[in-house]
XYZ file of N, CA and C in Angstrom:
507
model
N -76.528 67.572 -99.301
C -75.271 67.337 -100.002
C -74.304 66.591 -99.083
N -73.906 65.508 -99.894
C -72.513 64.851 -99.019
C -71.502 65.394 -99.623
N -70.630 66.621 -100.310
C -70.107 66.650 -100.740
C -68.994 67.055 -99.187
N -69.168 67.806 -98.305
C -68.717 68.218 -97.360
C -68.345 67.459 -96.474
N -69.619 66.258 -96.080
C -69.763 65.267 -95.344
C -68.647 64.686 -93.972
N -67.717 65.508 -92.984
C -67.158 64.268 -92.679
C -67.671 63.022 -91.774
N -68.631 63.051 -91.835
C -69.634 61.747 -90.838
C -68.942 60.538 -92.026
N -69.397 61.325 -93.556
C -68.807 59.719 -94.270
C -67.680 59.765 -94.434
N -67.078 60.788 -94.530
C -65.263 60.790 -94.885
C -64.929 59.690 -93.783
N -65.076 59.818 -92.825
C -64.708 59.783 -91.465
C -65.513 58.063 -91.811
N -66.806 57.694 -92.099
C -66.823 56.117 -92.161
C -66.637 55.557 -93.066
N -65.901 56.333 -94.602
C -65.115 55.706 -95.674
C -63.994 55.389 -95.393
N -63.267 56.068 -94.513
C -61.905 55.728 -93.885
C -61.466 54.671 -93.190
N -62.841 54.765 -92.435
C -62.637 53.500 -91.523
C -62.875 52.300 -92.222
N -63.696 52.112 -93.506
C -63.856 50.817 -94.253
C -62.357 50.664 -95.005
N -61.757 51.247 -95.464
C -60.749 51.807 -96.274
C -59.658 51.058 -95.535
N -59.494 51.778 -94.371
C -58.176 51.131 -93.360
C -58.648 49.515 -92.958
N -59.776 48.977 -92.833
C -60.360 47.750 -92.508
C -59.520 47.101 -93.820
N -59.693 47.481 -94.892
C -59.409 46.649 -96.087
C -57.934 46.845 -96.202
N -57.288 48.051 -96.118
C -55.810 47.519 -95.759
C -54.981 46.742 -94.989
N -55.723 46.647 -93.761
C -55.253 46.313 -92.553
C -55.625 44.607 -93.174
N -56.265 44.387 -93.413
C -56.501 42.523 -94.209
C -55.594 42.196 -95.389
N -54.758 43.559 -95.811
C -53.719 43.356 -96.857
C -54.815 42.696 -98.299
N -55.793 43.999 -98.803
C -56.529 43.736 -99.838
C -55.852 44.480 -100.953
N -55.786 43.911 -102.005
C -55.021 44.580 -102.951
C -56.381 45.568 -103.760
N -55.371 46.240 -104.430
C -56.427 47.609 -105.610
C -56.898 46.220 -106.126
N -56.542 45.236 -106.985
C -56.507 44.222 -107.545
C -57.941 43.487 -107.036
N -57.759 42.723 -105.760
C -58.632 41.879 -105.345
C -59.962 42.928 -105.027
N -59.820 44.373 -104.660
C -61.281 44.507 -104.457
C -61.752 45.201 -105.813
N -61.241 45.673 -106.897
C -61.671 45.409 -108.094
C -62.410 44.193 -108.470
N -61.849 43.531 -108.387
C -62.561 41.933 -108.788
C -63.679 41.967 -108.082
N -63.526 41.973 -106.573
C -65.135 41.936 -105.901
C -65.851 43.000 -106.119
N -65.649 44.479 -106.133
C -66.500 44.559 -107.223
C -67.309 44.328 -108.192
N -66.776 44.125 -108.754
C -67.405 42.716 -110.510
C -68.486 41.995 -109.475
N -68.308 41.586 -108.822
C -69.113 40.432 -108.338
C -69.989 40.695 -107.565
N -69.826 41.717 -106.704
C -71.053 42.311 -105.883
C -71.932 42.241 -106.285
N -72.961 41.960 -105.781
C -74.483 42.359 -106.269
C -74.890 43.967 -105.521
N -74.478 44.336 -104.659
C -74.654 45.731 -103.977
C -74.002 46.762 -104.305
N -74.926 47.609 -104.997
C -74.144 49.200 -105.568
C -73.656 49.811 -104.835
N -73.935 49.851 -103.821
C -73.259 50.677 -101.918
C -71.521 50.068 -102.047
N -71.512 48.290 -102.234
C -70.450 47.632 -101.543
C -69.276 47.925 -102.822
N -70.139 48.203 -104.531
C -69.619 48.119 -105.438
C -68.871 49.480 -105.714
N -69.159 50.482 -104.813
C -68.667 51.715 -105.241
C -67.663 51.868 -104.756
N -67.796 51.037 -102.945
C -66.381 51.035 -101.781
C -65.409 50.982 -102.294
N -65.459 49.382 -102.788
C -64.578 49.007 -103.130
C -63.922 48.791 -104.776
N -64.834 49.906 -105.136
C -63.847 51.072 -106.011
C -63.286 52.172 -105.763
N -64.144 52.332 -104.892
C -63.026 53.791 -104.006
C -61.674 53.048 -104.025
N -61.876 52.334 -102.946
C -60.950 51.293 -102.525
C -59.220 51.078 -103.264
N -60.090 50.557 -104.786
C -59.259 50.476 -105.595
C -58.143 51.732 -106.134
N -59.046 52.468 -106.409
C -58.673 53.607 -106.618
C -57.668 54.889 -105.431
N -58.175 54.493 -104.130
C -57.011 54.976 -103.478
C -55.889 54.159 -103.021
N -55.737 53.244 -103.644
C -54.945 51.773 -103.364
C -53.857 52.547 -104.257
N -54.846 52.211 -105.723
C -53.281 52.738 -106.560
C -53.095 54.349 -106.737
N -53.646 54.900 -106.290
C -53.697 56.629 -105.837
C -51.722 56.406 -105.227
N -52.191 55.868 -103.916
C -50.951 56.149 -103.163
C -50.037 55.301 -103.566
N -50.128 54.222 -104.123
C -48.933 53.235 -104.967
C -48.685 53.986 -106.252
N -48.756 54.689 -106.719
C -48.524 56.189 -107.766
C -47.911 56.856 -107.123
N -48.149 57.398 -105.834
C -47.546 58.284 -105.408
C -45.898 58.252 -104.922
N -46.075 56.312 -104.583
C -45.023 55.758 -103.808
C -44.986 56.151 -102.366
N -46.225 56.122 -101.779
C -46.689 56.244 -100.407
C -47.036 55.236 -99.790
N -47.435 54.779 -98.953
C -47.961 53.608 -98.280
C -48.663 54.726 -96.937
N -49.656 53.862 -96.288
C -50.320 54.665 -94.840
C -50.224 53.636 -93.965
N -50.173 53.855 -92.695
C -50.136 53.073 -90.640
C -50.501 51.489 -91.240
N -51.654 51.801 -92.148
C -52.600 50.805 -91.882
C -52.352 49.680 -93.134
N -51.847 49.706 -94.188
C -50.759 49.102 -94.636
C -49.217 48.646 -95.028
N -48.762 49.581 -94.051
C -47.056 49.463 -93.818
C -46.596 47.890 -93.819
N -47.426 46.934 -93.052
C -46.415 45.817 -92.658
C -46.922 44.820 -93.649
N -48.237 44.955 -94.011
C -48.283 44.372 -95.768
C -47.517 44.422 -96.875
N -46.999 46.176 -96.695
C -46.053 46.343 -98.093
C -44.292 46.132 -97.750
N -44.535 45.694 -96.358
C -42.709 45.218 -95.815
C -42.970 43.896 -96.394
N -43.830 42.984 -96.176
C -44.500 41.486 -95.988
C -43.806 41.072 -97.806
N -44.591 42.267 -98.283
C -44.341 41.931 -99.925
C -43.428 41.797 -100.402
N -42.756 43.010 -100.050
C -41.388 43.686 -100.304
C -40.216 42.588 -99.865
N -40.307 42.040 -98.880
C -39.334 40.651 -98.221
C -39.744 39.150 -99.347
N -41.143 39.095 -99.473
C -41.378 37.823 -99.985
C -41.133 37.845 -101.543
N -40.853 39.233 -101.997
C -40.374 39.233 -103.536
C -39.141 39.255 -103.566
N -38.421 39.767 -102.730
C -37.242 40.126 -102.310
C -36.155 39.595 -101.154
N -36.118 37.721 -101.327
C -35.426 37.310 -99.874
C -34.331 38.133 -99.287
N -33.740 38.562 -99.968
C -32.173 38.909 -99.517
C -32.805 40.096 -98.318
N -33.837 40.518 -98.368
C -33.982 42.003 -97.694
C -34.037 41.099 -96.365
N -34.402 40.477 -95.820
C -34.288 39.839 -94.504
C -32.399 39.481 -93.869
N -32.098 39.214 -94.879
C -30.464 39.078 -94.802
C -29.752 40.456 -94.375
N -30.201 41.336 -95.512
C -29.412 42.567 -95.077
C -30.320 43.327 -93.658
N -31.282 43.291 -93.657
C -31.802 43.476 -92.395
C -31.375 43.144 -91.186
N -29.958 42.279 -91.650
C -29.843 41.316 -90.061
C -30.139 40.343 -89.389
N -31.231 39.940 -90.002
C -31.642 38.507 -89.491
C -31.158 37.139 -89.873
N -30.563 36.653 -88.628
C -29.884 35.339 -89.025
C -30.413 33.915 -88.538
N -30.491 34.418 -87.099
C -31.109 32.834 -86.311
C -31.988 33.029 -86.242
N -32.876 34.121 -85.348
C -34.022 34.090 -84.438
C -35.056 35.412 -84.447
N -36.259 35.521 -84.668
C -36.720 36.643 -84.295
C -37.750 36.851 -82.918
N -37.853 37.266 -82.478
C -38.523 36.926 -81.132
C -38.802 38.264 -81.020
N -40.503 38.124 -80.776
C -41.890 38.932 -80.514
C -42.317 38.544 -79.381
N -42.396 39.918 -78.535
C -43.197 39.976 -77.419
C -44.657 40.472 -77.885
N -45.477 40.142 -77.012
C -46.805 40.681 -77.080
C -47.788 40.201 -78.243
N -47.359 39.080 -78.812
C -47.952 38.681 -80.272
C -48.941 38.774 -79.866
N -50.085 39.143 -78.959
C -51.283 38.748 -79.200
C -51.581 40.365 -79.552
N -50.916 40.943 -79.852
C -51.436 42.665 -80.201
C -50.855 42.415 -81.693
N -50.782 41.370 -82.770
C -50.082 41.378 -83.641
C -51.529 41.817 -84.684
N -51.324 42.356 -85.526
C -52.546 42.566 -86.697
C -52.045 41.523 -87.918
N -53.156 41.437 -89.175
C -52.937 40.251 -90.222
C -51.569 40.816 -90.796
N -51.367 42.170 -91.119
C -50.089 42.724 -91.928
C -48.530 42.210 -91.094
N -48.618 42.708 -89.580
C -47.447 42.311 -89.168
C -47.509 40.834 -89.185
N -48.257 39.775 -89.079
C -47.947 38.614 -88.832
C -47.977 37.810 -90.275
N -47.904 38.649 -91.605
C -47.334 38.587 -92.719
C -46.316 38.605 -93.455
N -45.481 39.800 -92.214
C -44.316 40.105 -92.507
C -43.614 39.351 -91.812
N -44.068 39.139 -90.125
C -43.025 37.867 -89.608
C -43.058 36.734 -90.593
N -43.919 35.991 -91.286
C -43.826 34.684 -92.380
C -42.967 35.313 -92.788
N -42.598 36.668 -93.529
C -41.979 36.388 -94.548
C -40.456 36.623 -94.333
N -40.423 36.965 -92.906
C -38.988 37.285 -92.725
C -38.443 36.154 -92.384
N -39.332 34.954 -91.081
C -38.961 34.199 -90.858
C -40.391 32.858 -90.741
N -39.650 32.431 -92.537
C -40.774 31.529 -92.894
C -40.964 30.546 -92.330
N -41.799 29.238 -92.223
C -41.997 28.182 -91.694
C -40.837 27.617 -92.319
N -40.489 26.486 -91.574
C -39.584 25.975 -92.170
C -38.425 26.003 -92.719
N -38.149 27.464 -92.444
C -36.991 28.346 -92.872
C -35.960 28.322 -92.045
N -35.090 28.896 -92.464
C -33.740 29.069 -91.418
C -33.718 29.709 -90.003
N -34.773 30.630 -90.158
C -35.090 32.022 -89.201
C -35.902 31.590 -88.259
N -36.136 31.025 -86.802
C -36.781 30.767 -86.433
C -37.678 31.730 -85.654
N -38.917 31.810 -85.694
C -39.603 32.889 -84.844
C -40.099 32.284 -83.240
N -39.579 33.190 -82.384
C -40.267 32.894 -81.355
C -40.811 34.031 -80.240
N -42.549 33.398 -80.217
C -43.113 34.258 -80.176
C -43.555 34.644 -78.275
N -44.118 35.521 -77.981
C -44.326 35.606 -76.599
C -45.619 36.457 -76.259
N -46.964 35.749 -75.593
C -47.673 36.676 -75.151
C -48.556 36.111 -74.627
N -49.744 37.101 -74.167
C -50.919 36.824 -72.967
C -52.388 36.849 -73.968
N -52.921 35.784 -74.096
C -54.169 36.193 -74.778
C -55.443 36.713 -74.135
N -55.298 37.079 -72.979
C -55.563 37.992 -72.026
C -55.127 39.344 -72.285
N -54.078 39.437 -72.969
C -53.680 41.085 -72.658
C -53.708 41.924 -73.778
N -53.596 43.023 -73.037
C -54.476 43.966 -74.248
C -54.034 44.091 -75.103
N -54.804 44.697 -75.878
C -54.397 44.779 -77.427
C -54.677 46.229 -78.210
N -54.080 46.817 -79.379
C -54.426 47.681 -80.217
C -55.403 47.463 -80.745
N -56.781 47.522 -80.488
C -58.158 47.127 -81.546
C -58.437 47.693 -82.202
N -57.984 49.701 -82.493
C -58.229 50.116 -83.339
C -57.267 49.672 -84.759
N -56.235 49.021 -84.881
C -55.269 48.467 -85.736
C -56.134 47.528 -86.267
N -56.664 46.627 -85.872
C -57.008 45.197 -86.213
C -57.036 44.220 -85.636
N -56.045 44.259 -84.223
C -55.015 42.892 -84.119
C -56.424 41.610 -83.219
N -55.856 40.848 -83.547
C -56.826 39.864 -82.424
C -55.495 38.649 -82.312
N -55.963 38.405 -81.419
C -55.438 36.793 -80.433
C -55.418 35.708 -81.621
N -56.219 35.635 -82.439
C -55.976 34.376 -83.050
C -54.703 34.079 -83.955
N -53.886 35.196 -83.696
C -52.539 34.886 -84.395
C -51.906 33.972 -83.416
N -51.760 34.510 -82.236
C -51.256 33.632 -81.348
C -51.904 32.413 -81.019
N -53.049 32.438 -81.142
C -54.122 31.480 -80.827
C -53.892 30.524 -81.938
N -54.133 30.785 -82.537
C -54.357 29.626 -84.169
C -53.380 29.905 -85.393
N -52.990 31.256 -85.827
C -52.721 31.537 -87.142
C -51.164 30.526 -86.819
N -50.423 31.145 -85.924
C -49.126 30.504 -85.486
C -49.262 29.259 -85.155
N -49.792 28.481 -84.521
C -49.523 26.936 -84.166
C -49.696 26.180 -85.657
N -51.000 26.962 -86.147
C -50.967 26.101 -87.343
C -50.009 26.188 -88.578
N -49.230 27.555 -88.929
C -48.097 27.609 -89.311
C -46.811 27.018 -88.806
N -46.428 27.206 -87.607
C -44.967 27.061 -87.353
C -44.923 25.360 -86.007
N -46.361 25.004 -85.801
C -45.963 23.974 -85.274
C -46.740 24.427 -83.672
N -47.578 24.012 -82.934
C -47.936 24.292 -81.503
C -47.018 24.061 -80.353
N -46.908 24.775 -79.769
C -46.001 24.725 -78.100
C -46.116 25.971 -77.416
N -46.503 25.193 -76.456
C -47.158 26.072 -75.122
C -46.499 25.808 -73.902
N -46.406 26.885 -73.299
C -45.512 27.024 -72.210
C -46.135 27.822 -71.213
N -46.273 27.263 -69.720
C -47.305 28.255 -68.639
C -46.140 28.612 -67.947
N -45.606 29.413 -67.431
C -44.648 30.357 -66.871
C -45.598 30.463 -65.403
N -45.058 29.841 -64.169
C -45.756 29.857 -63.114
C -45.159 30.492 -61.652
N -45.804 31.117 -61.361
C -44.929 32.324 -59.860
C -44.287 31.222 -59.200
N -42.748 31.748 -58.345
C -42.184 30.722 -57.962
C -43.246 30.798 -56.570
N -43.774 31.873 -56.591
C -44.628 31.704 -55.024
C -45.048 30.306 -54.623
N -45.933 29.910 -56.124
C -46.743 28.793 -56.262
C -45.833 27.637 -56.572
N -44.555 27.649 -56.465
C -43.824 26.338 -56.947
C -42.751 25.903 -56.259
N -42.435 26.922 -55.480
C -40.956 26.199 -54.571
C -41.237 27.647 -53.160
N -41.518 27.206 -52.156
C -41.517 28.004 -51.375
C -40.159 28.876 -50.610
N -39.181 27.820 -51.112
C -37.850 28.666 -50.540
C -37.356 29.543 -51.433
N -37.876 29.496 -52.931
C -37.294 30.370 -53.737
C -38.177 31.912 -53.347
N -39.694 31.062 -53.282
C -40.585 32.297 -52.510
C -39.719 32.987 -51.515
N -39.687 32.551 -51.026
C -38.708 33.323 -49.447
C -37.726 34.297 -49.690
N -37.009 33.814 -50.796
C -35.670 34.779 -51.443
C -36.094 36.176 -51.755
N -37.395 36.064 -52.336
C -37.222 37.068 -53.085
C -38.520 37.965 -52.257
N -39.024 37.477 -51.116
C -39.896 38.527 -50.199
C -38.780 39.775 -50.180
């Protein structure tokens, strides 16, 4: 009996949060559903569906779709970026720990081309939250190809002016 099971609770969850964390709607994995050819993939993502609008009934949201349902909530709703405070600039450290949801919600707070300019800061070297989702290619690709490429190497004054070196031994 799997009725007890948590080996699968425990790896339904983890498919579950995978599909939030990509900002999949009850909606879109319904549809794939339909289309699956695999009864395994077709049931998921009816689970899927079904605890999607479970907790959108409830008026809940979970970790692992929070910055999807801010993302939404701003892009249906401009003014919420206004009253939020944001006027010129938003500026992110560490973007390379950013997941698909938060770097949904930065578009939507501060769109391309928009008034709000985002500017972003990080090491694609440095670590990251992997159980979230996040990978480098926001910083890497998702952003240059949205908001325009510029790169900047920030270099020790050790290596660039030796008297400034000196100052600060």
């Amino acid at each position: 009996s799997i009725a007890s099971s948590n080996t699968l609770r425990d790896a339904l969850l983890r498919v579950l949060h995978l599909l939030s964390q990509n900002g999949v709607t009850a909606d879109q994995a319904e549809t794939a559903s339909k289309k699956s050819g695999d009864a395994r993939a077709k049931d998921v993502l009816r689970l899927f569906a079904a605890y999607q609008r479970h907790i959108g009934e409830c008026g809940l949201t979970t970790f692992y779709d929070a910055a999807w349902e801010a993302g939404r909530a701003v892009h249906a709703d401009r003014s919420l970026a206004a009253a939020a405070g944001l006027r010129d600039v938003v500026l992110v450290d560490d973007f390379q720990d950013l997941d698909a949801g938060q770097f949904e919600l930065l578009r939507a707070l501060a769109p391309p081309d928009g008034k709000v300019a985002l500017e972003v800061f990080g090491d694609p070297t440095g670590s990251r939250f992997s159980f979230r989702g996040t990978s480098d290619r926001f910083f890497a690709e998702e952003f240059p190809a949205a908001y325009g490429p510029a790169e900047f190497t920030l270099l020790s004054p050790r290596s660039t002016d030796s008297a400034l070196a000196d100052c600060l031994d």
